[in-house]
Short mmCIF file of C-alpha atoms and ligand atoms in Angstrom, two decimals:
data_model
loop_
_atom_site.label_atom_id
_atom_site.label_comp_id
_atom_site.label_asym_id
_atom_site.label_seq_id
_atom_site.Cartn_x
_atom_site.Cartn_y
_atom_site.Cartn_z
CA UNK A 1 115.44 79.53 8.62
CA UNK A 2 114.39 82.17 5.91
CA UNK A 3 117.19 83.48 3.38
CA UNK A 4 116.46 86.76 5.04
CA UNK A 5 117.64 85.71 8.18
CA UNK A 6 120.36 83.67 7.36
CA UNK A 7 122.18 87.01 5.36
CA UNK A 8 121.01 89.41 8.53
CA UNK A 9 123.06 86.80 11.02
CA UNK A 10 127.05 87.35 11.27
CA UNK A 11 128.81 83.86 11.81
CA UNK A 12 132.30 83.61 12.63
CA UNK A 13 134.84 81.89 10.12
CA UNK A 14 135.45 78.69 9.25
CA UNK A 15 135.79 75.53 5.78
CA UNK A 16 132.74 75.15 4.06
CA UNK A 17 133.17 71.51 4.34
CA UNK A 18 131.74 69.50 7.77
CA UNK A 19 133.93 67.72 9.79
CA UNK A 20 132.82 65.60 12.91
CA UNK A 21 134.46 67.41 15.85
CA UNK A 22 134.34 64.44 18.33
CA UNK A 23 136.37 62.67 20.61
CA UNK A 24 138.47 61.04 18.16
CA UNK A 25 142.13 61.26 16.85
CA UNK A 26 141.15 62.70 13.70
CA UNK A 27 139.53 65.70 15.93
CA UNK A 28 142.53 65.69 17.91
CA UNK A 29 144.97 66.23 15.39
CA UNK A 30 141.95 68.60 13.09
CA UNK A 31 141.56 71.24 15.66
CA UNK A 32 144.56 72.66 16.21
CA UNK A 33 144.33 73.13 12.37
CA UNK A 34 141.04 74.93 12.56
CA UNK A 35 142.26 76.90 15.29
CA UNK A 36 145.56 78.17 13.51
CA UNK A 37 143.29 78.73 10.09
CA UNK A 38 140.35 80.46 11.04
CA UNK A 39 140.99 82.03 14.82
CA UNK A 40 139.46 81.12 18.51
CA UNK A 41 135.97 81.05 16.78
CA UNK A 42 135.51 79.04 14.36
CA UNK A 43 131.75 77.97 12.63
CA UNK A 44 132.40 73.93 11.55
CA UNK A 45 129.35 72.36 9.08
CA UNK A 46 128.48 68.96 10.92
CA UNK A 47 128.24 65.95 9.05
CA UNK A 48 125.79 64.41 10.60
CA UNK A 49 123.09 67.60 12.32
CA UNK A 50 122.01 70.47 10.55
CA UNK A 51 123.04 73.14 13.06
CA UNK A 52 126.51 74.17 12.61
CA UNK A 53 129.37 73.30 15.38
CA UNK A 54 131.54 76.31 16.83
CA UNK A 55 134.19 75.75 18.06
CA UNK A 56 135.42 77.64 21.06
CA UNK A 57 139.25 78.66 21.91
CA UNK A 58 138.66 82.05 24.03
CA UNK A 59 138.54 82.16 27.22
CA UNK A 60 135.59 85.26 27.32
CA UNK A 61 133.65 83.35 25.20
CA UNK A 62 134.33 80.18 27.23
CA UNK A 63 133.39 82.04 30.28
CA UNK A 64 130.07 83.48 28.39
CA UNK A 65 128.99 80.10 28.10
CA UNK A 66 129.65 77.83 31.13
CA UNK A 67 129.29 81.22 33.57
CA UNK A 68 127.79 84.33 32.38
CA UNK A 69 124.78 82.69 30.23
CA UNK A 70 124.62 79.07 31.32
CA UNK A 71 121.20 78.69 31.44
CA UNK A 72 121.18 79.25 27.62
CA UNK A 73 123.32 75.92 27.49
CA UNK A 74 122.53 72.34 27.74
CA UNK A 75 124.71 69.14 27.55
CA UNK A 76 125.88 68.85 24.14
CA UNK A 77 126.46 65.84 21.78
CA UNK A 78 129.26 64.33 22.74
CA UNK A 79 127.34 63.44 26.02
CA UNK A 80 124.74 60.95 24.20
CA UNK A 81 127.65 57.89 23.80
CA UNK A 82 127.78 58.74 27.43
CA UNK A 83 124.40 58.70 28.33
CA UNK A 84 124.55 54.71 27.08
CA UNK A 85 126.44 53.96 30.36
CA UNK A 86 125.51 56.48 32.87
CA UNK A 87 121.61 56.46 31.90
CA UNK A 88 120.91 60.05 33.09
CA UNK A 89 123.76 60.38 35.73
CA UNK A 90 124.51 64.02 37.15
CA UNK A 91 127.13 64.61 33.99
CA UNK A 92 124.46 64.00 31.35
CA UNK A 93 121.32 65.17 32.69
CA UNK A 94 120.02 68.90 32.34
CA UNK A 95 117.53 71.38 33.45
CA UNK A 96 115.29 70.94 36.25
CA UNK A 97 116.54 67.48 37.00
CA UNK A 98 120.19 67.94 36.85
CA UNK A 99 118.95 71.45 39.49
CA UNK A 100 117.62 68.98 41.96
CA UNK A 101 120.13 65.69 41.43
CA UNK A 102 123.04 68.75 41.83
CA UNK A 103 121.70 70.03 44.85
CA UNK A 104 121.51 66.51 46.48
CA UNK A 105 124.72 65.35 45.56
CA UNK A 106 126.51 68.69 46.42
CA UNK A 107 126.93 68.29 50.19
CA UNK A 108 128.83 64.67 50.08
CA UNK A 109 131.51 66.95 48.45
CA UNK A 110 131.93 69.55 50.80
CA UNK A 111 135.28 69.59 53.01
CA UNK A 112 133.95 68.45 56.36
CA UNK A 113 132.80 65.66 54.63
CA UNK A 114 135.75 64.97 52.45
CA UNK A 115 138.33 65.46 55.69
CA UNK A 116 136.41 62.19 57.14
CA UNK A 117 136.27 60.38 54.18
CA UNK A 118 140.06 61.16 53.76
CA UNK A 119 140.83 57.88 56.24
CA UNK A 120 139.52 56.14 53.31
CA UNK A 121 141.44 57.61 50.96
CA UNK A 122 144.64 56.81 53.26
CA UNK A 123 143.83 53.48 53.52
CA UNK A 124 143.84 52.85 50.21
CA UNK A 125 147.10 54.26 49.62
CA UNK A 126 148.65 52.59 52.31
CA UNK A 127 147.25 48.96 50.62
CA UNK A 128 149.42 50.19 47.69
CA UNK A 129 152.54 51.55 49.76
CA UNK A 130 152.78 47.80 51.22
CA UNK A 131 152.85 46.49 47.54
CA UNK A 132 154.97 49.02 46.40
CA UNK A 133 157.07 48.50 49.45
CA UNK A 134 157.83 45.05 48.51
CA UNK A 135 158.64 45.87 45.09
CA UNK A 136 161.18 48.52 45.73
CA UNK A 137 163.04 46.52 47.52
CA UNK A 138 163.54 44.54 44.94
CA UNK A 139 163.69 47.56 42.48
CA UNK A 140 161.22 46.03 40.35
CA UNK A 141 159.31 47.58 36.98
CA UNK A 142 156.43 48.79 37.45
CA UNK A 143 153.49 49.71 35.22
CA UNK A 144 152.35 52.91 37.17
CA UNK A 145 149.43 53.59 34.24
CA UNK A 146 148.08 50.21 35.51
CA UNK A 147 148.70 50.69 39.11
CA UNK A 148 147.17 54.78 39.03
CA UNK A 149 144.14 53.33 37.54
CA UNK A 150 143.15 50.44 40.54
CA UNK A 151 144.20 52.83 43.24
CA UNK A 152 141.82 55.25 42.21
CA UNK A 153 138.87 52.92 41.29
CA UNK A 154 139.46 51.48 44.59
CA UNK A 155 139.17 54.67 46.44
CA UNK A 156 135.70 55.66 44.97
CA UNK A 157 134.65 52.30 45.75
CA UNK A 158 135.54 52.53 49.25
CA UNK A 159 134.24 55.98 49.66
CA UNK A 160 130.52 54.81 48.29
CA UNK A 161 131.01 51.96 49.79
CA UNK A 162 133.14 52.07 52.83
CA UNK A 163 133.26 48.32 54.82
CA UNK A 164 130.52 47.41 52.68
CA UNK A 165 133.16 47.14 49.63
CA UNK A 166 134.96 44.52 51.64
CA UNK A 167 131.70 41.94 51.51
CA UNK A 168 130.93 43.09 48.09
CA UNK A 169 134.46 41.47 47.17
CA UNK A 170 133.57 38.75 49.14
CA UNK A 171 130.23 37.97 48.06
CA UNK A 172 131.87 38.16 43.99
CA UNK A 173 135.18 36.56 44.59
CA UNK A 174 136.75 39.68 43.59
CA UNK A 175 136.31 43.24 42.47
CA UNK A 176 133.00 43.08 40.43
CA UNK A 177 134.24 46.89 39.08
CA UNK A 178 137.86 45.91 38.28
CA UNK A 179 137.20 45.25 34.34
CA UNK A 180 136.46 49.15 34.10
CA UNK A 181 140.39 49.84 34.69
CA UNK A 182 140.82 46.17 32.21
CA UNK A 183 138.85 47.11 29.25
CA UNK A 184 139.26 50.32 28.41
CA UNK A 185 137.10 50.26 25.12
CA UNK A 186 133.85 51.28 26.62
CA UNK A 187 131.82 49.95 23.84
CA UNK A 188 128.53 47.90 24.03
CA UNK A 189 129.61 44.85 25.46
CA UNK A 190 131.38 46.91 28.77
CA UNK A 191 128.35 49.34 28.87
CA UNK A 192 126.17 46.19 29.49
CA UNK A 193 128.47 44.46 31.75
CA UNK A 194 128.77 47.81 33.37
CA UNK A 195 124.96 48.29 33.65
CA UNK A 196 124.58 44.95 34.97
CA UNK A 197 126.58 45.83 37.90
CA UNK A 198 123.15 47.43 39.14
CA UNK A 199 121.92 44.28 40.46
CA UNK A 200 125.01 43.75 42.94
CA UNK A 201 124.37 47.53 43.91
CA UNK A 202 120.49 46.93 44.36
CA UNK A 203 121.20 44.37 46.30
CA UNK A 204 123.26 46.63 48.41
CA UNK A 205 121.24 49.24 49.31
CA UNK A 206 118.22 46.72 49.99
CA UNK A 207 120.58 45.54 52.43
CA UNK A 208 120.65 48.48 54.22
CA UNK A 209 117.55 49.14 54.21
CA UNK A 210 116.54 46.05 55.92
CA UNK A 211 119.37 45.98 58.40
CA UNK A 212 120.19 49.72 58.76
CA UNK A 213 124.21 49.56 59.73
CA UNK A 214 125.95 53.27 60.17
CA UNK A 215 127.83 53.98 57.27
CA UNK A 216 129.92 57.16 56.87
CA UNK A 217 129.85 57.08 52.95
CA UNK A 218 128.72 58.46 50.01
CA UNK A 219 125.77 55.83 49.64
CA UNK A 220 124.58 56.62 53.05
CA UNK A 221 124.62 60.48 52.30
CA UNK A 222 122.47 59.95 48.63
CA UNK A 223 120.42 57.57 50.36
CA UNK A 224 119.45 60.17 53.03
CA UNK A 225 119.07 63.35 50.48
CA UNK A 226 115.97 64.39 50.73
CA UNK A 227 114.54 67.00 47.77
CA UNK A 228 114.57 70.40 49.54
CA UNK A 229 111.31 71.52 47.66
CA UNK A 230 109.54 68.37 47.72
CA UNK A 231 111.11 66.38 50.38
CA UNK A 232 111.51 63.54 47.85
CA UNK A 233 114.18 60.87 48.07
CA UNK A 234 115.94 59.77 44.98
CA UNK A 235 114.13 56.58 43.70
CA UNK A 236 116.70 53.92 43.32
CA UNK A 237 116.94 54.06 39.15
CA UNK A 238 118.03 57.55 40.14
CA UNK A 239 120.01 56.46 42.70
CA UNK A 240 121.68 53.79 40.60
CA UNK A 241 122.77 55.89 37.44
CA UNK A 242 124.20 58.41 40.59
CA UNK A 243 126.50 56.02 41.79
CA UNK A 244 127.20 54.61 38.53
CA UNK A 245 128.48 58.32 37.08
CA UNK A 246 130.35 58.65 39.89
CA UNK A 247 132.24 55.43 39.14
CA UNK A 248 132.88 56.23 35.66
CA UNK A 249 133.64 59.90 36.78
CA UNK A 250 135.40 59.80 39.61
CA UNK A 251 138.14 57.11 38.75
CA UNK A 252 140.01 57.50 35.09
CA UNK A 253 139.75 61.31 35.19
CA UNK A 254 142.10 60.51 39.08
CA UNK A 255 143.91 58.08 37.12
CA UNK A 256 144.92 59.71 34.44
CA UNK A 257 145.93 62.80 36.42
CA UNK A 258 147.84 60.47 38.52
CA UNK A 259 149.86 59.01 35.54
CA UNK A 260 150.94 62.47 34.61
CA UNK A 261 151.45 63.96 37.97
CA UNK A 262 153.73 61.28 38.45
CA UNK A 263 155.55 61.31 34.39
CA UNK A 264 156.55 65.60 35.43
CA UNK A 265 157.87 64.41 38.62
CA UNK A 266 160.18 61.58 37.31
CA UNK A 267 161.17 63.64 34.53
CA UNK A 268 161.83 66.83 36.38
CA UNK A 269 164.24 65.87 38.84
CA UNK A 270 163.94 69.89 40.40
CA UNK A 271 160.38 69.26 40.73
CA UNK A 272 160.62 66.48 42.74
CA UNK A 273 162.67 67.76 45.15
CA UNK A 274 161.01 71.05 45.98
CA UNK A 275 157.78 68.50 46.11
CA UNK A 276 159.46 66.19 48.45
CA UNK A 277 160.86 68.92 50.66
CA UNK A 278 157.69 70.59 51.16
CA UNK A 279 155.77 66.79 52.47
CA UNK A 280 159.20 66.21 54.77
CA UNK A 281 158.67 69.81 55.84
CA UNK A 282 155.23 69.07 56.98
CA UNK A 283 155.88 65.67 58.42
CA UNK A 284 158.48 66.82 60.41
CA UNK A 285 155.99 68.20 62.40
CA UNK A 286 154.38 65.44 63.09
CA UNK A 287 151.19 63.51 61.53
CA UNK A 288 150.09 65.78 58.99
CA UNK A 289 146.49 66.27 59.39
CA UNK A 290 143.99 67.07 57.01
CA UNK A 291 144.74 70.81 56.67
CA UNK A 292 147.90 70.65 56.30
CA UNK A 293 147.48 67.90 53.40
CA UNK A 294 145.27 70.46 51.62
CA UNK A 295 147.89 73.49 52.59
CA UNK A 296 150.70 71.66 50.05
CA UNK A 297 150.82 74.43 47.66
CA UNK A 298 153.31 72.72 45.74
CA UNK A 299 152.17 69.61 45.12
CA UNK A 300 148.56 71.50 44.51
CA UNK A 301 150.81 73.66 41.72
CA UNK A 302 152.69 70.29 40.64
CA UNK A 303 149.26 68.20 40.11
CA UNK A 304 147.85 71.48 38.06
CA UNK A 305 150.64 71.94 35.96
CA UNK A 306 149.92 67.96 34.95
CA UNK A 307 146.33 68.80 34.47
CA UNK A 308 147.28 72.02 32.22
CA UNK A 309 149.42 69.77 29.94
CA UNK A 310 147.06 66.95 29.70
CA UNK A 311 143.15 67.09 30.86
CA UNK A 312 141.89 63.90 31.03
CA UNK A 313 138.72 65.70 29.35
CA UNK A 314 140.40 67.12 26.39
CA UNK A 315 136.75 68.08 25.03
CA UNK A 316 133.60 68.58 25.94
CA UNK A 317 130.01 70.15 24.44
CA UNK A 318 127.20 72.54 24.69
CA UNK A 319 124.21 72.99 22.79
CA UNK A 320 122.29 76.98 22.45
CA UNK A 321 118.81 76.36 23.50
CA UNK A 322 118.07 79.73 22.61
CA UNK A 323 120.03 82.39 19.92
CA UNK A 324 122.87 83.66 21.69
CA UNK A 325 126.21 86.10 20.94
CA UNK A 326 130.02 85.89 20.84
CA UNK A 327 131.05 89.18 20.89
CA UNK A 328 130.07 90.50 17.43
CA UNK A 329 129.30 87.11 15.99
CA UNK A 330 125.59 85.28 16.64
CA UNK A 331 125.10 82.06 18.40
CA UNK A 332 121.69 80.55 16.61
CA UNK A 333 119.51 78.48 18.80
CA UNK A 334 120.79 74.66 17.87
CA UNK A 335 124.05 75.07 18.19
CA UNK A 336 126.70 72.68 19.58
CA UNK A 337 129.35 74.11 21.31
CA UNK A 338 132.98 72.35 21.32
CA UNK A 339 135.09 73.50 24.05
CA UNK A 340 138.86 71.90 24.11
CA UNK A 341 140.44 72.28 27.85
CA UNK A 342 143.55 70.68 26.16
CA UNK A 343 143.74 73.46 23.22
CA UNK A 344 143.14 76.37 25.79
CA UNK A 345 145.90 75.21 27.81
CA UNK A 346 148.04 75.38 25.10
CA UNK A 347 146.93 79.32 23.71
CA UNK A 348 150.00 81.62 23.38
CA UNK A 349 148.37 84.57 24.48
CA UNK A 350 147.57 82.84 28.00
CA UNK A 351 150.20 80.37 28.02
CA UNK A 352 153.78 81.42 27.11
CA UNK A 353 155.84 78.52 26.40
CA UNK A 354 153.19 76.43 27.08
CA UNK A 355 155.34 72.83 26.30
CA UNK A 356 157.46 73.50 29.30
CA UNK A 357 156.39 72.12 32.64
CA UNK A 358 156.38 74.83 35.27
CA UNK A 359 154.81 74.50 38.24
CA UNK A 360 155.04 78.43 38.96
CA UNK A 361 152.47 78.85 36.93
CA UNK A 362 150.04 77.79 39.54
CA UNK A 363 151.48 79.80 42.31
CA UNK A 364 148.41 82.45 43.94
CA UNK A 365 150.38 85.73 41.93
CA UNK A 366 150.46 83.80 38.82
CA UNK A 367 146.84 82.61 38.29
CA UNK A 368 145.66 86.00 38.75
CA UNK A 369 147.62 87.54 35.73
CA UNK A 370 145.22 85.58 33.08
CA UNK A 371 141.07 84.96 32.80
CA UNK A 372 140.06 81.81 35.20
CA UNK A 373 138.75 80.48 32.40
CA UNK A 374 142.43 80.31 30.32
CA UNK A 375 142.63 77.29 32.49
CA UNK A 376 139.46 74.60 32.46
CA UNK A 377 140.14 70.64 33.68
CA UNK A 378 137.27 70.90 35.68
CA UNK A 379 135.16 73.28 33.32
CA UNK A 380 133.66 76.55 34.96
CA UNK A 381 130.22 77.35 36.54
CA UNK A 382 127.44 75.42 37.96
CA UNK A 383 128.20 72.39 35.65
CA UNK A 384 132.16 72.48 36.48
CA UNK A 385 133.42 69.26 37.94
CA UNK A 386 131.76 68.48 41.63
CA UNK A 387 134.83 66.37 42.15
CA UNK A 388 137.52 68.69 41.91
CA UNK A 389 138.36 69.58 45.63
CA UNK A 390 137.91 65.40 46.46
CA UNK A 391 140.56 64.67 43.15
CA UNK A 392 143.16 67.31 44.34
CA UNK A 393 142.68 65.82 48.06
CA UNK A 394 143.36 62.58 46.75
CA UNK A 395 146.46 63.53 44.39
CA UNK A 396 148.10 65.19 47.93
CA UNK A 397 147.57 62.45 50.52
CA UNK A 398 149.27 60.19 47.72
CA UNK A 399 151.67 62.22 46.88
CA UNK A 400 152.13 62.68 50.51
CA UNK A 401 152.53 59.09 51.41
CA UNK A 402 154.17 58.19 48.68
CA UNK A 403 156.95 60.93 47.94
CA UNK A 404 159.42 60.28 50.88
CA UNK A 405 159.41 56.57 50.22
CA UNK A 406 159.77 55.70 46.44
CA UNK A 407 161.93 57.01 43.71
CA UNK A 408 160.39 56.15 40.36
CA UNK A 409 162.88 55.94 37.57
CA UNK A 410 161.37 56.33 34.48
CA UNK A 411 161.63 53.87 31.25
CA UNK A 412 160.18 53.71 28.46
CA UNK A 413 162.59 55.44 25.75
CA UNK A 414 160.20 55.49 23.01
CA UNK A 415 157.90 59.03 22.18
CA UNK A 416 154.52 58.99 24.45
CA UNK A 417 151.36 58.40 22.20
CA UNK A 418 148.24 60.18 23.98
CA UNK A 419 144.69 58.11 23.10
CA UNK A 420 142.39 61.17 22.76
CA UNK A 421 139.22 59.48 23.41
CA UNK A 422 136.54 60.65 25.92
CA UNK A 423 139.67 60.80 28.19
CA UNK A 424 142.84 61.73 26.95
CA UNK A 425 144.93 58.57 28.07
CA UNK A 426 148.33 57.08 27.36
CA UNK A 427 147.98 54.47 24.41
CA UNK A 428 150.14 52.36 26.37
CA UNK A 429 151.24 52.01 30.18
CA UNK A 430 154.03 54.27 31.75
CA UNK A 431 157.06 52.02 33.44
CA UNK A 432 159.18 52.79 35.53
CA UNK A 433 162.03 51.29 38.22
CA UNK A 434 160.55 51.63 41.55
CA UNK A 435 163.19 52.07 44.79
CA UNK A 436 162.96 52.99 48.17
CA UNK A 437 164.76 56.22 49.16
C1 HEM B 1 141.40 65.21 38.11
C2 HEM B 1 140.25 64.62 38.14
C3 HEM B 1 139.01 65.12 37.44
C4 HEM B 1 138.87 65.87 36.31
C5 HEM B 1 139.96 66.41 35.41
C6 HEM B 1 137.44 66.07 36.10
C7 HEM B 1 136.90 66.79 35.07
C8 HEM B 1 135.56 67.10 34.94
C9 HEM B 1 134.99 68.00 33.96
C10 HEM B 1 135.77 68.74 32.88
C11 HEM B 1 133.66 68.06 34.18
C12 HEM B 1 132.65 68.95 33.47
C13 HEM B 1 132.31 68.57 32.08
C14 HEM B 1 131.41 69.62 31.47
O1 HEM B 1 131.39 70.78 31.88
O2 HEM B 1 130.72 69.27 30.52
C15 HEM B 1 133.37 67.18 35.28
C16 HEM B 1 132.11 66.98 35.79
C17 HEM B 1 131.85 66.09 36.80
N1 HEM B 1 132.78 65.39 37.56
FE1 HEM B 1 134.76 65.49 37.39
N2 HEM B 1 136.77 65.42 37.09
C18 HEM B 1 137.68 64.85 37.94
C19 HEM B 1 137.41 64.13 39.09
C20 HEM B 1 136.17 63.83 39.55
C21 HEM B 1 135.89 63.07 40.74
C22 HEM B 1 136.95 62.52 41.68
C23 HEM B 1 134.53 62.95 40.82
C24 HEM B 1 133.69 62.26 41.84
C25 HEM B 1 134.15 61.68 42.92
C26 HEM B 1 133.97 63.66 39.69
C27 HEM B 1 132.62 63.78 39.41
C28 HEM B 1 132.09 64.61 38.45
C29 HEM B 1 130.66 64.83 38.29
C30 HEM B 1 129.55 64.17 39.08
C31 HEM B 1 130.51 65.77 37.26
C32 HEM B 1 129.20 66.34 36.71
C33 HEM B 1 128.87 67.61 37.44
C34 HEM B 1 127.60 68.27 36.92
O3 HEM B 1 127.34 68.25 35.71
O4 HEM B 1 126.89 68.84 37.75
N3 HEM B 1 134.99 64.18 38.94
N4 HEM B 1 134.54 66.63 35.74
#
């Protein structure tokens, strides 16, 4: 870039010296610094590229970028630790590609399709209610972090995998996937044992192929997308690092936003009540079906409250393919994008009192008094979460099965310590006393 240039361009505020905005504790604990210093743009030097990192705490500018001019956008850096496990999965891939994997993918998530799989989703809760069952009668301790974590690797298991899972165990003595909720480092030696999972998945679908059972699952449904321009299946390297994303992506963000959902709840004593009256009031009814499950308002405002307080993604990045604008300020081609869902949950303009727990802040009235994008768990636009209807599904038929049987009483006295890695996780597992009601 020519001096010239450089003096014409207006860049927003922010230290002359680089700092590594990343998903670490030292960015944790940096940008609310940044933020407080310099305003909700700020231009941060990078350490290790030579375009310049902004980071992002307005929700116009948020909406500029994941809505308005998307296109302009790709995956940013913190994706390429990523990449290592998911190889170039639906999260990490871009352009053209990421166009065609998207529109594949899309309609395994759409509600008629999610209402079936629901059964699934039931099941797996009730394996958990009989264990849980056993323990509150005993009014054991329970380690719910631990617990939040299997249910919800188990039920995207079961919905790629439906009866299939069930000879999978058998076949491996065991759940082949069940170090994922054990070791939660995700460094080299997890992304290879993760990556060789691939084999017992290969194995799978050539299975199927030869003996063609009907499946109802999410395999079946990728297996069967067919390219709309080209009529192209996905080959199965495609195939693989699809189901493989979803894994990763579909089970800690669930658990994590279980861990919370249930934290609020046995801290908030109100909160459980008005959640437990408004399951008994649709159980009363009868069996609740799968509208009604997906009419409970207040559990839907309880579980978004959690996800306000603590997104599992805390952070996530952009980079400018071409120059761009923020308001006044310019947006050079090359630029990586930070974009904090925790931090914008927490801005006082949007978010009055924003330490308290309130449910009422989700209620219909409510969320239209500040900018959609104020509020960002699942991102925005075409490249916001394709889970989010299936997680919020699965948060209420738990919630739903397990309100009106189990008090949780929680225990541990000492201050929570988050882990602010790519997730935002508890350093340590939640307890509580489980009893029956
Ligand atoms: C409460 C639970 C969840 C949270 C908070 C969450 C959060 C997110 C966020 C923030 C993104 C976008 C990141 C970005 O814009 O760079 C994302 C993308 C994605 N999520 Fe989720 N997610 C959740 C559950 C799920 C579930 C259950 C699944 C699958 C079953 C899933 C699959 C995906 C996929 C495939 C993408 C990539 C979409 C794309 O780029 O086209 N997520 N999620």
């Amino acid at each position: 870039m020519s001096a010239d240039t450089q003096v014409a361009r207006q860049l927003p505020p922010g230290p002359d010296s680089p700092f590594d905005i990343n998903t670490t504790e030292e960015a944790f604990l940096k940008i609310p610094e940044l933020l407080a210093q310099y305003g909700n743009l700020v231009r941060v030097p990078s350490p290790q590229r030579e375009s310049d990192s902004y980071l992002v705490n307005d929700p116009e500018y948020i909406r500029h970028i994941l809505v308005k001019n998307h296109a302009n956008y790709n995956k940013g850096p913190g994706f390429s630790r990523v990449k290592m496990l998911l190889g170039n999965g639906i999260i990490v891939s871009d352009g053209a590609f990421w166009r065609r994997q998207r529109r594949m993918i899309q309609p395994a998530f759409n509600r008629r399709v999610i209402a079936v799989l629901s059964q699934q989703i039931a099941q797996c809760n009730r394996e958990l209610f009989e264990q849980w069952s056993a323990k509150a009668d005993n009014n054991e301790t329970i380690d719910l972090t631990e617990a939040a974590a299997e249910l919800s690797l188990l039920v995207i298991l079961r919905v790629l995998f439906s009866e299939d899972l069930d000879r999978l165990f058998d076949e491996q003595g065991g759940n082949p996937f069940a170090f994922l909720t054990q070791d939660l480092t995700r460094d080299m030696k997890v992304v290879l044992r993760f990556r060789s999972l691939t084999k017992i998945m290969q194995a799978l679908i050539d299975w199927r192929r030869e003996v063609q059972p009907k499946r109802f699952d999410f395999l079946a449904m990728f297996m069967e997308a067919r390219d709309k321009e080209t009529g192209e299946a996905m080959t199965d390297k495609e195939l693989m690092d699809e189901l493989m994303t979803l894994i990763i992506a579909g089970h800690e963000t669930s658990a994590i936003t279980l861990n919370w959902s249930w934290y609020f709840i046995a801290n908030h004593p109100d909160v459980e009540q008005r959640a437990l009256a408004e399951v008994e009031s649709i159980y009363s009814t009868g069996t609740p079906d799968f509208d009604d499950l997906t009419n409970m308002n207040y559990i839907r405002q309880l579980v978004s409250e959690a996800l306000r307080h603590y997104p599992p993604v805390w952070l996530f990045s952009r980079t400018a393919i071409g120059d761009d604008k923020l308001g006044d300020y310019d947006v050079p081609a090359g630029t990586d994008i930070f974009i904090s869902p925790y931090y914008i949950h927490r801005h006082p303009d949007y978010w009055p009192d924003a330490d308290r727990f309130d449910p009422e802040r989700f209620t219909s009235e409510a969320e239209k008094t500040r900018p959609a994008t104020a509020y960002i768990p699942f991102s925005a636009g075409p490249r916001r979460c394709i889970g989010d209807f299936f997680a919020m599904v699965e948060m209420q038929i738990h919630f739903s099965m397990m309100l009106p049987a189990f008090h949780m009483e929680y225990l541990d006295e000492t201050p929570l310590e988050l882990e602010p890695f790519i997730n935002l996780r508890t350093k340590h597992g939640l307890r509580y006393r489980i009893s029956n009601r």
